[in-house]
Coordinates of C-alpha atoms in Angstrom, one line a residue:
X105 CA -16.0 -5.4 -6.0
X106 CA -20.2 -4.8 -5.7
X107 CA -21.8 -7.7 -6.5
X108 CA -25.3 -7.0 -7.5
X109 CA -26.3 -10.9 -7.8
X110 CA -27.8 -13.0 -10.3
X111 CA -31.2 -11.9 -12.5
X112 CA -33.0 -13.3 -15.2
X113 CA -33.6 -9.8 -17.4
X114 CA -30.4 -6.8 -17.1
X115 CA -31.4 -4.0 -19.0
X116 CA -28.5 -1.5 -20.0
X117 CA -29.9 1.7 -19.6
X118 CA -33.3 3.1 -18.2
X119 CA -34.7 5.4 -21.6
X120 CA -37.7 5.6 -23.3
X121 CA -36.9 1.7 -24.3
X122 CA -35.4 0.7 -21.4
X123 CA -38.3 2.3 -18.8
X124 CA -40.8 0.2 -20.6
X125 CA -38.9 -3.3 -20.8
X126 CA -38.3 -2.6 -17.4
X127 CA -42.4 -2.5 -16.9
X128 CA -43.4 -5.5 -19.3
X129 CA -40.7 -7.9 -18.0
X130 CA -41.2 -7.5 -14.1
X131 CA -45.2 -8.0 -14.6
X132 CA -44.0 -11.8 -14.1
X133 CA -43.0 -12.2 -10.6
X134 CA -41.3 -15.2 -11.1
X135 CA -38.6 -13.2 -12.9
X136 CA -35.8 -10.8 -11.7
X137 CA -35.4 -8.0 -13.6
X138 CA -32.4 -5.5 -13.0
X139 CA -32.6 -2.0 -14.8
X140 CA -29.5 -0.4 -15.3
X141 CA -28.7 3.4 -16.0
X142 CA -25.8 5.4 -15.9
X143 CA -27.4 8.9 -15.2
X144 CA -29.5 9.8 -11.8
X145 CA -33.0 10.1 -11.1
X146 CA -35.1 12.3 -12.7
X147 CA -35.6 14.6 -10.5
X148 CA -35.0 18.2 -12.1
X149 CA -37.2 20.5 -12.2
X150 CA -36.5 21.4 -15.7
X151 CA -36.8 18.2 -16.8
X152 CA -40.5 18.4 -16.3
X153 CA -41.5 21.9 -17.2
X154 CA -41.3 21.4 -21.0
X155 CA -39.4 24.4 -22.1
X156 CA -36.7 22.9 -19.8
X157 CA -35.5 21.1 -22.7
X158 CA -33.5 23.9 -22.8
X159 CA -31.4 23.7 -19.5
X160 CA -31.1 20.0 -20.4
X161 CA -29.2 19.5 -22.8
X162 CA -25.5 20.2 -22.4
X163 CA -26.3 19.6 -18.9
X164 CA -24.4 16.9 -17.7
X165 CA -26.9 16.4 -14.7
X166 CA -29.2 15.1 -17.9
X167 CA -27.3 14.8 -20.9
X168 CA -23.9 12.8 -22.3
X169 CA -22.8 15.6 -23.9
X170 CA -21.7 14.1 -26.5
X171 CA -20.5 16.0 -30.0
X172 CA -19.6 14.9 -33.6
X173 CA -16.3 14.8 -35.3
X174 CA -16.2 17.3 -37.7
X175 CA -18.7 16.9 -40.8
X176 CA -17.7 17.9 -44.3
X177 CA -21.1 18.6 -45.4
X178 CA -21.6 21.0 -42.5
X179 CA -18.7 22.9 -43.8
X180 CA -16.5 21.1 -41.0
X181 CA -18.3 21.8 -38.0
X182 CA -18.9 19.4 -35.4
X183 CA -22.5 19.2 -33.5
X184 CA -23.2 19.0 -29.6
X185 CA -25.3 15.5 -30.0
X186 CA -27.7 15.7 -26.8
X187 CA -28.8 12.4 -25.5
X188 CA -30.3 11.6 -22.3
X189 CA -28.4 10.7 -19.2
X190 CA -31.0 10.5 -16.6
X191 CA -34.0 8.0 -15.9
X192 CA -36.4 8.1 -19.0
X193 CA -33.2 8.7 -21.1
X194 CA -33.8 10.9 -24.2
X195 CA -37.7 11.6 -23.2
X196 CA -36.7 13.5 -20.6
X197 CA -35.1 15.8 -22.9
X198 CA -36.4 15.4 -26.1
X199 CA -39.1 17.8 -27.9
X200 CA -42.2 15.4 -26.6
X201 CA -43.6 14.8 -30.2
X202 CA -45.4 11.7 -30.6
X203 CA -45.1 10.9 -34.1
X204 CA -44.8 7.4 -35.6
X205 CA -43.5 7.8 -39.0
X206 CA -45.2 6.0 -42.4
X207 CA -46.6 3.1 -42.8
X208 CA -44.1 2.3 -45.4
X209 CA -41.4 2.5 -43.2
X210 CA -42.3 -0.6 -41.6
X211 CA -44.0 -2.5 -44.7
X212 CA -40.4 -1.7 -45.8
X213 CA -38.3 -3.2 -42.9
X214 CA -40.9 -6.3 -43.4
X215 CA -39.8 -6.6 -46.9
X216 CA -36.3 -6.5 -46.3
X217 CA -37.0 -9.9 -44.4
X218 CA -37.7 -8.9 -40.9
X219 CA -41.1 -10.9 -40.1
X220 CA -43.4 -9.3 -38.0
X221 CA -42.4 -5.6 -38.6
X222 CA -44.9 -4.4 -41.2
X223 CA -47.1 -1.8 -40.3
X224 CA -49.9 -4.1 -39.5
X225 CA -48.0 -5.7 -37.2
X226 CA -46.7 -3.0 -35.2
X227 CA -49.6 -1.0 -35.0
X228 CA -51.2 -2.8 -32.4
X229 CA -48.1 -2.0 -30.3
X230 CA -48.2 1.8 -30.7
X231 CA -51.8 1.5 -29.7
X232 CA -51.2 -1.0 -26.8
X233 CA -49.4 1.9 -24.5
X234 CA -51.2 4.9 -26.2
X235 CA -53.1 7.0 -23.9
X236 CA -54.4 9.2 -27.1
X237 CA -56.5 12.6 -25.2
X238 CA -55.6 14.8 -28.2
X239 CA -58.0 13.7 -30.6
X240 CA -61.4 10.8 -30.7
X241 CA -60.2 7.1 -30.2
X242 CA -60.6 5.5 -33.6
X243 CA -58.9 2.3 -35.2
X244 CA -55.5 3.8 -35.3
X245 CA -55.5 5.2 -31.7
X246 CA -55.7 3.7 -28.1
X247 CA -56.3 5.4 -24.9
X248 CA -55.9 4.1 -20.7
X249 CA -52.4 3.3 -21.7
X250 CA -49.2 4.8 -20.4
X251 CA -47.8 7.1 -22.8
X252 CA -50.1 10.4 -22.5
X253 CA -50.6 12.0 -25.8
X254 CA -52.2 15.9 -25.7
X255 CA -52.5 19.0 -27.4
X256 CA -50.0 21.3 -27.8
X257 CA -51.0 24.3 -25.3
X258 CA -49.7 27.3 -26.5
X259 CA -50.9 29.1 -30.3
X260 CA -49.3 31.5 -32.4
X261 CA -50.8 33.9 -35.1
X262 CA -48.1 33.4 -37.5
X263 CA -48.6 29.4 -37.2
X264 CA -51.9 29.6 -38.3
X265 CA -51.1 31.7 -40.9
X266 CA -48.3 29.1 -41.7
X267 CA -50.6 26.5 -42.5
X268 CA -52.9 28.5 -44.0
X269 CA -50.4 29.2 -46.7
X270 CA -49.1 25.4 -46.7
X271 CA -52.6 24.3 -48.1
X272 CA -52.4 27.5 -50.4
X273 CA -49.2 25.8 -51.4
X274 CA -50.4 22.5 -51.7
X275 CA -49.9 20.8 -48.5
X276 CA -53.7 20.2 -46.5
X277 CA -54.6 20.6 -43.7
X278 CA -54.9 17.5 -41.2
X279 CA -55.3 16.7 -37.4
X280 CA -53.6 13.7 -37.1
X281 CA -50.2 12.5 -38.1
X282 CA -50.7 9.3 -36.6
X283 CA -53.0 7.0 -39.2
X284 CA -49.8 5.9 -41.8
X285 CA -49.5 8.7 -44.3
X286 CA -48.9 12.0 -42.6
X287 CA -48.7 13.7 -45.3
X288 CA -50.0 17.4 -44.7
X289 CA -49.6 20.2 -42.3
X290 CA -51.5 20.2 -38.6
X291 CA -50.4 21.5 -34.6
X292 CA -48.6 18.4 -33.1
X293 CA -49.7 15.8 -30.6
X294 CA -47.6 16.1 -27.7
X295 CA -46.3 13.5 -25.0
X296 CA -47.4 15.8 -22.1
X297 CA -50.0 15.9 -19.0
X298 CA -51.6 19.2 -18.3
X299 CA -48.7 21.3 -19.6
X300 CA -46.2 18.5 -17.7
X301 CA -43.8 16.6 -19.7
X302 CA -44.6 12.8 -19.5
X303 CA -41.7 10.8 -20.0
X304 CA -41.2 7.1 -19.9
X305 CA -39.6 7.2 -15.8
X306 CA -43.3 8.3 -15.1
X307 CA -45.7 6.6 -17.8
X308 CA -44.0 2.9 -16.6
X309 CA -41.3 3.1 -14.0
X310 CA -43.3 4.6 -11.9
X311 CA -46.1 2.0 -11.4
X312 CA -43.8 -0.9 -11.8
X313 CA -41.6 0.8 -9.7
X314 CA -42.0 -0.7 -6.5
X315 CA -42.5 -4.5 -7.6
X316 CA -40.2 -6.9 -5.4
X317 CA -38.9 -8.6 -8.6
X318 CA -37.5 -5.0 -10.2
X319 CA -34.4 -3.5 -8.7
X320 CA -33.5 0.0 -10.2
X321 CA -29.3 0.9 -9.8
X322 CA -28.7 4.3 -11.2
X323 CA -24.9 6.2 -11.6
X324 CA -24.3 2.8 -13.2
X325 CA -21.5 3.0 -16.0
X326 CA -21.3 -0.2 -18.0
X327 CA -17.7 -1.7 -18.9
X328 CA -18.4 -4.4 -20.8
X329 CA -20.4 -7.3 -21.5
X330 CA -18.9 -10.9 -19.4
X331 CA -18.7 -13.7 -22.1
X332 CA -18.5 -17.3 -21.5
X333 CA -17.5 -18.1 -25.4
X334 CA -20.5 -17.0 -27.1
X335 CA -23.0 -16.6 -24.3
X336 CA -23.5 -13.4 -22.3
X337 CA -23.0 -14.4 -18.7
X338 CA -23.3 -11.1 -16.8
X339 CA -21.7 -7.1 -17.0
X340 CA -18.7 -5.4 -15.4
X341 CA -19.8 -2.1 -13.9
X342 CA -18.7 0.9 -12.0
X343 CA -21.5 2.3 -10.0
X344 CA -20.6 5.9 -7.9
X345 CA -17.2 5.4 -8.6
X346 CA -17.0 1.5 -7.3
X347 CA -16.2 -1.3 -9.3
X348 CA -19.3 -3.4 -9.3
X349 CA -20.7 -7.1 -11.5
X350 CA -23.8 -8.7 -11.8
X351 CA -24.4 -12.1 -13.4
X352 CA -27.2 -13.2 -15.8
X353 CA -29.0 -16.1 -16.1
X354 CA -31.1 -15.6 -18.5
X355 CA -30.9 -12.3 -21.1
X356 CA -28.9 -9.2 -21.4
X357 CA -31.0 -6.6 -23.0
X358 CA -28.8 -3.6 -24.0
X359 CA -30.9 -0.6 -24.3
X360 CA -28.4 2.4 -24.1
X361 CA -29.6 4.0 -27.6
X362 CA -27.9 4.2 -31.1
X363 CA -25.0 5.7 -29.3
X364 CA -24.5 3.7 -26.1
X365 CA -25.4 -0.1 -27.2
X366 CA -22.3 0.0 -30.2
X367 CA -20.3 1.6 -27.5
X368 CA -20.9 -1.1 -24.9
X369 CA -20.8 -4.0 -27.9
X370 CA -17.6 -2.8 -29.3
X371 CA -15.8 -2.4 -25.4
X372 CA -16.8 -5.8 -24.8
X373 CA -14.7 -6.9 -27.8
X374 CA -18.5 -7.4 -30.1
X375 CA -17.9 -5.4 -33.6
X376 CA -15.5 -4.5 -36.6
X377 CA -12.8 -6.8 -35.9
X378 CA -10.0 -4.5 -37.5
X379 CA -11.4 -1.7 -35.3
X380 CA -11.1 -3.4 -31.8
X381 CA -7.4 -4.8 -32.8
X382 CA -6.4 -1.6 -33.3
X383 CA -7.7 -0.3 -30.3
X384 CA -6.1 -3.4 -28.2
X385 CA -9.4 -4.6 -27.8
X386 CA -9.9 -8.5 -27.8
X387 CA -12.1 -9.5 -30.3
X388 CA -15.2 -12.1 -29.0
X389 CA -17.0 -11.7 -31.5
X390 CA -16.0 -10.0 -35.1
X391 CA -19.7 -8.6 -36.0
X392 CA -18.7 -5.7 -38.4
X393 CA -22.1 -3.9 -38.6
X394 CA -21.7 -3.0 -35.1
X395 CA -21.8 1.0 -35.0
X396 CA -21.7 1.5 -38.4
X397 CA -25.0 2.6 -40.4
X398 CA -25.7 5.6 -38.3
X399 CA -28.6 7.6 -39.6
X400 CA -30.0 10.8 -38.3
X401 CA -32.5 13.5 -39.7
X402 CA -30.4 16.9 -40.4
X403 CA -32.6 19.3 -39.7
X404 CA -32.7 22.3 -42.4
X405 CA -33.3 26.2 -40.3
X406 CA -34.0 28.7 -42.4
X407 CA -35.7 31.7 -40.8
X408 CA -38.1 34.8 -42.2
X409 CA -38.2 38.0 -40.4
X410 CA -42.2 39.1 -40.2
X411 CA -43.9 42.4 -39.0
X412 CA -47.2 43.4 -37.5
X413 CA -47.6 40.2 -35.3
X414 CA -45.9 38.7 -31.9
X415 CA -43.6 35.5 -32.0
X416 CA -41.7 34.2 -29.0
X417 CA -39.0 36.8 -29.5
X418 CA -41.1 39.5 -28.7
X419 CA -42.6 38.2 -25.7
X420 CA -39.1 36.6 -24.0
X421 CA -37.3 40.0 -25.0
X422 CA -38.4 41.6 -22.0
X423 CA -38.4 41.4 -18.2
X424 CA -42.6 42.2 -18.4
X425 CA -43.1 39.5 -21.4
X426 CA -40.6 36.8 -19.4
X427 CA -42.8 37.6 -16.3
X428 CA -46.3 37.4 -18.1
X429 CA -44.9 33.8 -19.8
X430 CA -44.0 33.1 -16.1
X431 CA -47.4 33.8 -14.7
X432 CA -49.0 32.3 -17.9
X433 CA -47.8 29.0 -16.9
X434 CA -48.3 29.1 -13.3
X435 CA -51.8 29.6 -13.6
X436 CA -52.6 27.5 -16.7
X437 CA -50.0 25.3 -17.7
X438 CA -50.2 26.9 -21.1
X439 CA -48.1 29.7 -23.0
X440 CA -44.4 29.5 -23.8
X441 CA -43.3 27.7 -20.9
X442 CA -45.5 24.9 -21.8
X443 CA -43.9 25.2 -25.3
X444 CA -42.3 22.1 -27.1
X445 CA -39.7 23.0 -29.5
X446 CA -41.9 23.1 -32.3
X447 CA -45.9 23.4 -31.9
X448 CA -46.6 23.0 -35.8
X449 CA -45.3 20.6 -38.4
X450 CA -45.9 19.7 -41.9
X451 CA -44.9 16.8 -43.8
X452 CA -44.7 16.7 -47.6
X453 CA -42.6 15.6 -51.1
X454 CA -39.7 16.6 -51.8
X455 CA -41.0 16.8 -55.8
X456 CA -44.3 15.3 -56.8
X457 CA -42.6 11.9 -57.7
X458 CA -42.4 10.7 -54.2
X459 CA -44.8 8.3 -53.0
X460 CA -45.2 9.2 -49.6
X461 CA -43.7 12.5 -48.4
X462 CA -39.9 12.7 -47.6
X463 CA -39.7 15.9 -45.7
X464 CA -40.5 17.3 -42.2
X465 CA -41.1 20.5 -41.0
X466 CA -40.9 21.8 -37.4
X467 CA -42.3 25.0 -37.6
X468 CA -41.2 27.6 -34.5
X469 CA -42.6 30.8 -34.2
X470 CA -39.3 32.0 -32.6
X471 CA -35.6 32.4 -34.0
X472 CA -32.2 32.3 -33.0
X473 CA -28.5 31.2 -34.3
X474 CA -28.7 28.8 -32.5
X475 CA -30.1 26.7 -29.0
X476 CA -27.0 28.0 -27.1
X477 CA -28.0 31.8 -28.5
X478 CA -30.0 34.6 -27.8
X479 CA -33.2 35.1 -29.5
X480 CA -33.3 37.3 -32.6
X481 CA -34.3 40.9 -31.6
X482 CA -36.8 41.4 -34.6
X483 CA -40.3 39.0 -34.6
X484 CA -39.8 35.9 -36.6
X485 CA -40.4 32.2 -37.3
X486 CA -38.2 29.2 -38.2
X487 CA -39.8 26.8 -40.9
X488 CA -37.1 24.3 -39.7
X489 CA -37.2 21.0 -42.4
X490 CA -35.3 17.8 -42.9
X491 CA -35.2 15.0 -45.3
X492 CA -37.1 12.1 -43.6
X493 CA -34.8 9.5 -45.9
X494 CA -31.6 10.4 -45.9
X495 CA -29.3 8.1 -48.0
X496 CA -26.1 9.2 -46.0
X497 CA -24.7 6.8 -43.9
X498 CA -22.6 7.2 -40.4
X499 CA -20.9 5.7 -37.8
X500 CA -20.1 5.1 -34.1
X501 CA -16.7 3.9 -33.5
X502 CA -15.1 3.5 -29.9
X503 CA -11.8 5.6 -29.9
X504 CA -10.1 3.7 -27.3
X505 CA -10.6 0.8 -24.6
X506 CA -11.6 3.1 -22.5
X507 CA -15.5 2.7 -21.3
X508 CA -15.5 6.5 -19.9
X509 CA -13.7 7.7 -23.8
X510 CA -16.4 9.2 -25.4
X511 CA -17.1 7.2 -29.1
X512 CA -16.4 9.3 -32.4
X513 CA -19.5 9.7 -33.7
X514 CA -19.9 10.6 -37.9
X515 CA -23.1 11.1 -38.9
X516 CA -21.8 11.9 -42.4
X517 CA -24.7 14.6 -43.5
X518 CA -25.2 15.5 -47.3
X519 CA -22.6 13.0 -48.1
X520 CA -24.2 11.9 -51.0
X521 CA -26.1 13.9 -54.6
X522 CA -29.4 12.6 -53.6
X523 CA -29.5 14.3 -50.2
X524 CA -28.0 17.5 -51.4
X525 CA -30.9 18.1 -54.1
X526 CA -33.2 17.1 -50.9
X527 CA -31.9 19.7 -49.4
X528 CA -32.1 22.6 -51.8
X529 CA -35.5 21.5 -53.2
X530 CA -36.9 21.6 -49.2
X531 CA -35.6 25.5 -49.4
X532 CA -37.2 25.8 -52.4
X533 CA -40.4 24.1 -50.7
X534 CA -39.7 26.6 -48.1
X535 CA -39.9 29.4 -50.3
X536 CA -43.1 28.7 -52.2
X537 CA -44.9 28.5 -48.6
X538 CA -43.7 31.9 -48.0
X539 CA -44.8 33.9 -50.6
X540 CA -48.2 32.6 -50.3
X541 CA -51.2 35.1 -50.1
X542 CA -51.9 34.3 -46.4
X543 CA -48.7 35.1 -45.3
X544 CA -48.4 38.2 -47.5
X545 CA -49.9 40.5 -44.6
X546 CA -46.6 40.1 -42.3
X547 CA -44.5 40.4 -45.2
X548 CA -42.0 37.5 -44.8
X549 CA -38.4 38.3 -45.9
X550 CA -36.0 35.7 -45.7
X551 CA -33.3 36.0 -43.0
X552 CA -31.5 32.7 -43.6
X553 CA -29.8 31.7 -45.4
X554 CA -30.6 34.5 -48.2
X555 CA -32.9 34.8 -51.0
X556 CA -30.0 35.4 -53.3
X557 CA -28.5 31.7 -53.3
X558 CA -30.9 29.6 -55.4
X559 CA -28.5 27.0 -57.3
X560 CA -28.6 23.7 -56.6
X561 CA -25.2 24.0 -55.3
X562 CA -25.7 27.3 -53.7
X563 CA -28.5 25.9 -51.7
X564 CA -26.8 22.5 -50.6
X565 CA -24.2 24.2 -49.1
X566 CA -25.8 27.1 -47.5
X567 CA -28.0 23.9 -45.9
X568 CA -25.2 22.3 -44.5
X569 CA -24.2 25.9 -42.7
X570 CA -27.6 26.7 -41.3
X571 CA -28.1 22.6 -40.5
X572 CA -27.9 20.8 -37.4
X573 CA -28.9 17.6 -35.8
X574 CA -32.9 17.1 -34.8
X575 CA -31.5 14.4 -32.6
X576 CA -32.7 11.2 -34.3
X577 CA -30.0 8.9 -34.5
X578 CA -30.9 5.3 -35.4
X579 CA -29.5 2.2 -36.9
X580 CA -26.1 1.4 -35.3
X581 CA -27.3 -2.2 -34.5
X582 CA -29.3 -2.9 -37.3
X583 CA -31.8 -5.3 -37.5
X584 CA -31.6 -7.8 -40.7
X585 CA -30.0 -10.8 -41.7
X586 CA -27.1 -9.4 -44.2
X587 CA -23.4 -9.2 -43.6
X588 CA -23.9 -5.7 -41.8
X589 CA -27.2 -7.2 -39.7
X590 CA -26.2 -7.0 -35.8
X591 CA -29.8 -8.5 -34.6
X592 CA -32.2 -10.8 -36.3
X593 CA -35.8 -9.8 -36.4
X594 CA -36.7 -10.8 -33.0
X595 CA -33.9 -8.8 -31.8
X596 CA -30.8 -11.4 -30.7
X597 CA -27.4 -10.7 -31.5
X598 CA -26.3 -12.9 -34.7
X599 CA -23.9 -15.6 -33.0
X600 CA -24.5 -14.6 -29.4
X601 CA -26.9 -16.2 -26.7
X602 CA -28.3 -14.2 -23.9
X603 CA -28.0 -10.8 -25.7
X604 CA -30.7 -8.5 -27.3
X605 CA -30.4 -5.0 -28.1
X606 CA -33.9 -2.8 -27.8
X607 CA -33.6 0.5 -29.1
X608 CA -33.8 2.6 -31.9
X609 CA -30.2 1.2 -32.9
X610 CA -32.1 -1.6 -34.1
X611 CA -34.1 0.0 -36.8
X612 CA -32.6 -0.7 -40.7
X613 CA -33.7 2.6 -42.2
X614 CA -34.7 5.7 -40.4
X615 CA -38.4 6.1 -40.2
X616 CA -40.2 9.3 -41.4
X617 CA -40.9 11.2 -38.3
X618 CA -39.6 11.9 -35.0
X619 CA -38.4 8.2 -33.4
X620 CA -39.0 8.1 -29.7
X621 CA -42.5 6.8 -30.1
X622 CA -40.7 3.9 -32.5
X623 CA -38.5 3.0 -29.8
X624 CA -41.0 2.8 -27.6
X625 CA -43.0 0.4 -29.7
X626 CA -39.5 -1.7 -30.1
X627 CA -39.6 -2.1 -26.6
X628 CA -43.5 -3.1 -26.7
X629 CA -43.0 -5.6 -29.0
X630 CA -39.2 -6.7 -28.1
X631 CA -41.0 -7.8 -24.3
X632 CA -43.6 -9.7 -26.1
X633 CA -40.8 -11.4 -27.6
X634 CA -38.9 -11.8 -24.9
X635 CA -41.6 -13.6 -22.9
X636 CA -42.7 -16.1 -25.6
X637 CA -39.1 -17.3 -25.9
X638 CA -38.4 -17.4 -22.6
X639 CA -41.5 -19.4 -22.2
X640 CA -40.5 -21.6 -25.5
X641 CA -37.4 -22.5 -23.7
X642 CA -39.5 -23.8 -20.4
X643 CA -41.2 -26.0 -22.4
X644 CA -38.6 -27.7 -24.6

């Protein structure tokens, strides 16, 4: 067996969370820091050209490859789940949007007793890695920092026109999603560098990269967590294919995302204690909120067939247009090629007695069945929305003892009344922007899912045929101190020593917006943390 030695910091998995604890912790060179990840280096091309989003996931150069079991609410089907496999983890193939959610969110995780996780006490860490070159620095924003935040660079008539007829319908016109209510419609702010994707590998492996005190192992599979009774003592490995330990001496920090770090917990005999004896697992530690409280944003597609202007359909449905997108991009980093999945967005209420608004839209001027599908042969534009609180709750259960047996993962969509009406009231949303007067000149007729369903339960279900996954699951180690609580608000696994988890599995209720910017500020603060304890424990 490899033995990789004895550290102080192990980090289980090199994503967006991972990449920066990997930064913040090896800044002491008194400490040894070991950053684990089971994918390979991010060296492909596509990961960097950001309309290679496309070519990476279901690539299992990049991507897990995960899918769902089958959801009822979807009308049985079961989703391809995409999450990174590579350095940078899921912002290497994510859709780049810096968002940070609501203000709430936080004040809300605060108030259901996690000190030090309102809004005004996480801003500073959004701001504290923010390089903001999208907009002016104000209170809200910071700039010099390692995550690059720009301007989309690539505009479409029909988006304009878009949100136009949002603040026709209501919804205003803003610039900034980013200040704690981002309520209106605007072009997102985009984690890119001159039409390059930025991920976390580059924003803060790379300059902590070479630092004596930080080793970097990837192809390294995790087994399972080594106890010694209730303190985390090391990790069982396989790296290329050889059997491989490494022994801790001071945390474990799992950061393998809301799928990997219940996997890895429940393997190591850490979860559901009924679960694990099922499974023949021996049970360490009987913690049953592990993997359970899985919540994702389903994403809502419906598309509108227009005339008399170009979308992307238009342009890719052609050798000439694929070449001029091609040439576009070489010479300015701009166009289609430079393209994150959606360019505009909009965020707004559900029904006017919402406090703070509870849907998103990703607006596309493109459209298609689906990502593994051709482009519709008719110009078009998906007003994609989803229900930025969903009250359905999931899962991630191991299916065996197995470390290389995918988990089942049940997200549980439109499981419950609340998020159905959410669902049919954000067509109905949908709708009303439509027929506004500043569309009216491309005459917008819906494609999907059909003007002709308009009942409550009509419009639920035809949701749950034309929905899928926007790839934001969260909450499968939730923070808190209740019977389901995995971590306590600085992060520690209830009844465990030597074992954090620092991801977005961590967060108690979704927040309202695109997460990877969250987890990044998890990871900000979690290292803060991290250090002062470490330190506390020096001194006692």
């Amino acid at each position: 067996m490899r033995d990789l030695g004895e550290f102080d910091y192990v980090i289980v998995g090199a994503g967006t969370a991972g990449c920066v604890l990997a930064n913040r912790l090896s800044a002491d060179p008194d400490k040894r820091v070991l950053l684990l990840e089971a994918g390979g280096r991010d060296n492909y091309h596509w990961i960097h050209i950001p309309v290679g989003y496309l070519f990476c996931m279901g690539n299992p150069r990049t991507d897990w490859g995960f899918k769902t079991e089958a959801e009822p609410g979807l009308g049985g089907r079961a989703l391809s789940y995409p999450r990174g496999k590579v350095l940078g983890g899921c912002s290497s193939i994510n859709g780049m949007i810096y968002m940070r959610g609501q203000a709430r969110d936080y004040d809300h995780w605060r108030q259901l007793g996690n000190t030090g996780w309102g809004w005004d006490d996480v801003l500073p860490y959004f701001k504290k890695s923010e390089d903001q070159a999208a907009i002016p620095i104000d209170e809200f924003h910071g700039e010099g920092g390692e995550w690059r935040v720009e301007n989309v660079r690539v505009k479409w008539e029909i988006m304009d026109a878009f949100r136009d007829a949002a603040e026709q319908a209501g919804i205003p016109k803003v610039d900034d999603f980013n200040k704690g209510n981002n309520e209106g419609c605007g072009y997102f702010h985009v984690n890119q560098r001159s039409g390059l994707r930025w991920n976390t590998a580059k924003g803060f492996l790379t300059p902590a990269k070479d630092r004596a005190n930080l080793e970097i192992v990837t192809r390294a599979h995790v087994k399972k967590l080594r106890l010694n009774g209730r303190r985390v003592t090391g990790l069982d490995l396989r790296i290329d294919g050889q059997d491989a330990g490494v022994q801790c001496r001071g945390e474990v920090i799992l950061s393998a995302g809301s799928i990997g770090s219940p996997q890895i917990l429940q393997l190591s005999g850490i979860g559901p204690g009924g679960l694990l004896r099922d499974l023949g697992v021996e049970v360490r530690h009987d913690l049953p909120g592990v993997g359970e409280n899985l919540q994702d944003h389903l994403q809502i597609r419906p598309v509108f067939r227009v005339h008399d202007t170009v979308t992307l359909n238009q342009r890719a449905g052609s050798v000439l247009g694929k070449m001029g997108i091609a040439l576009e991009y070489a010479l300015f980093r701009s166009g289609p090629m430079s393209m994150a999945p959606s360019t505009l967005g909009a965020f707004a209420k559900s029904d006017p007695s919402r406090e703070t608004p509870n849907l998103q839209y990703h607006v596309q001027a493109l459209s298609l069945d689906s990502w593994d599908k051709p482009l519709h042969p008719f110009p078009a534009f998906t007003a994609s929305v989803c229900n930025l609180r969903p009250e359905s709750r999931g899962h991630v259960r191991i299916k065996s003892a197995d470390p290389f047996d995918p988990p089942a993962i049940q997200p549980n969509y439109l499981s419950t009344p609340g998020d159905c009406r959410v669902a049919a009231d954000a067509l109905r949303l949908t709708r009303r922007i439509a027929a506004q007067p500043a569309l009216a000149r491309f005459r917008p007729g819906e494609f999907r899912p059909g003007a002709h369903l308009t009942s409550d339960e009509d419009l639920a279900r035809a949701a749950g045929e034309i929905g899928t996954t926007i790839f934001h699951p969260v909450g499968t180690c939730k923070m808190g101190d209740g019977p389901m609580a995995v971590v306590d608000d600085r992060l520690s696994v209830h009844g465990l020593t030597g074992l954090r988890v620092v991801d977005a599995s961590i967060m108690p209720t979704i927040t309202s917006g695109n997460t990877n910017a969250p987890a990044i500020m998890i990871a900000e603060k979690a290292a803060d943390m991290i250090r002062a304890d470490a330190a506390a424990r020096t001194a006692a």
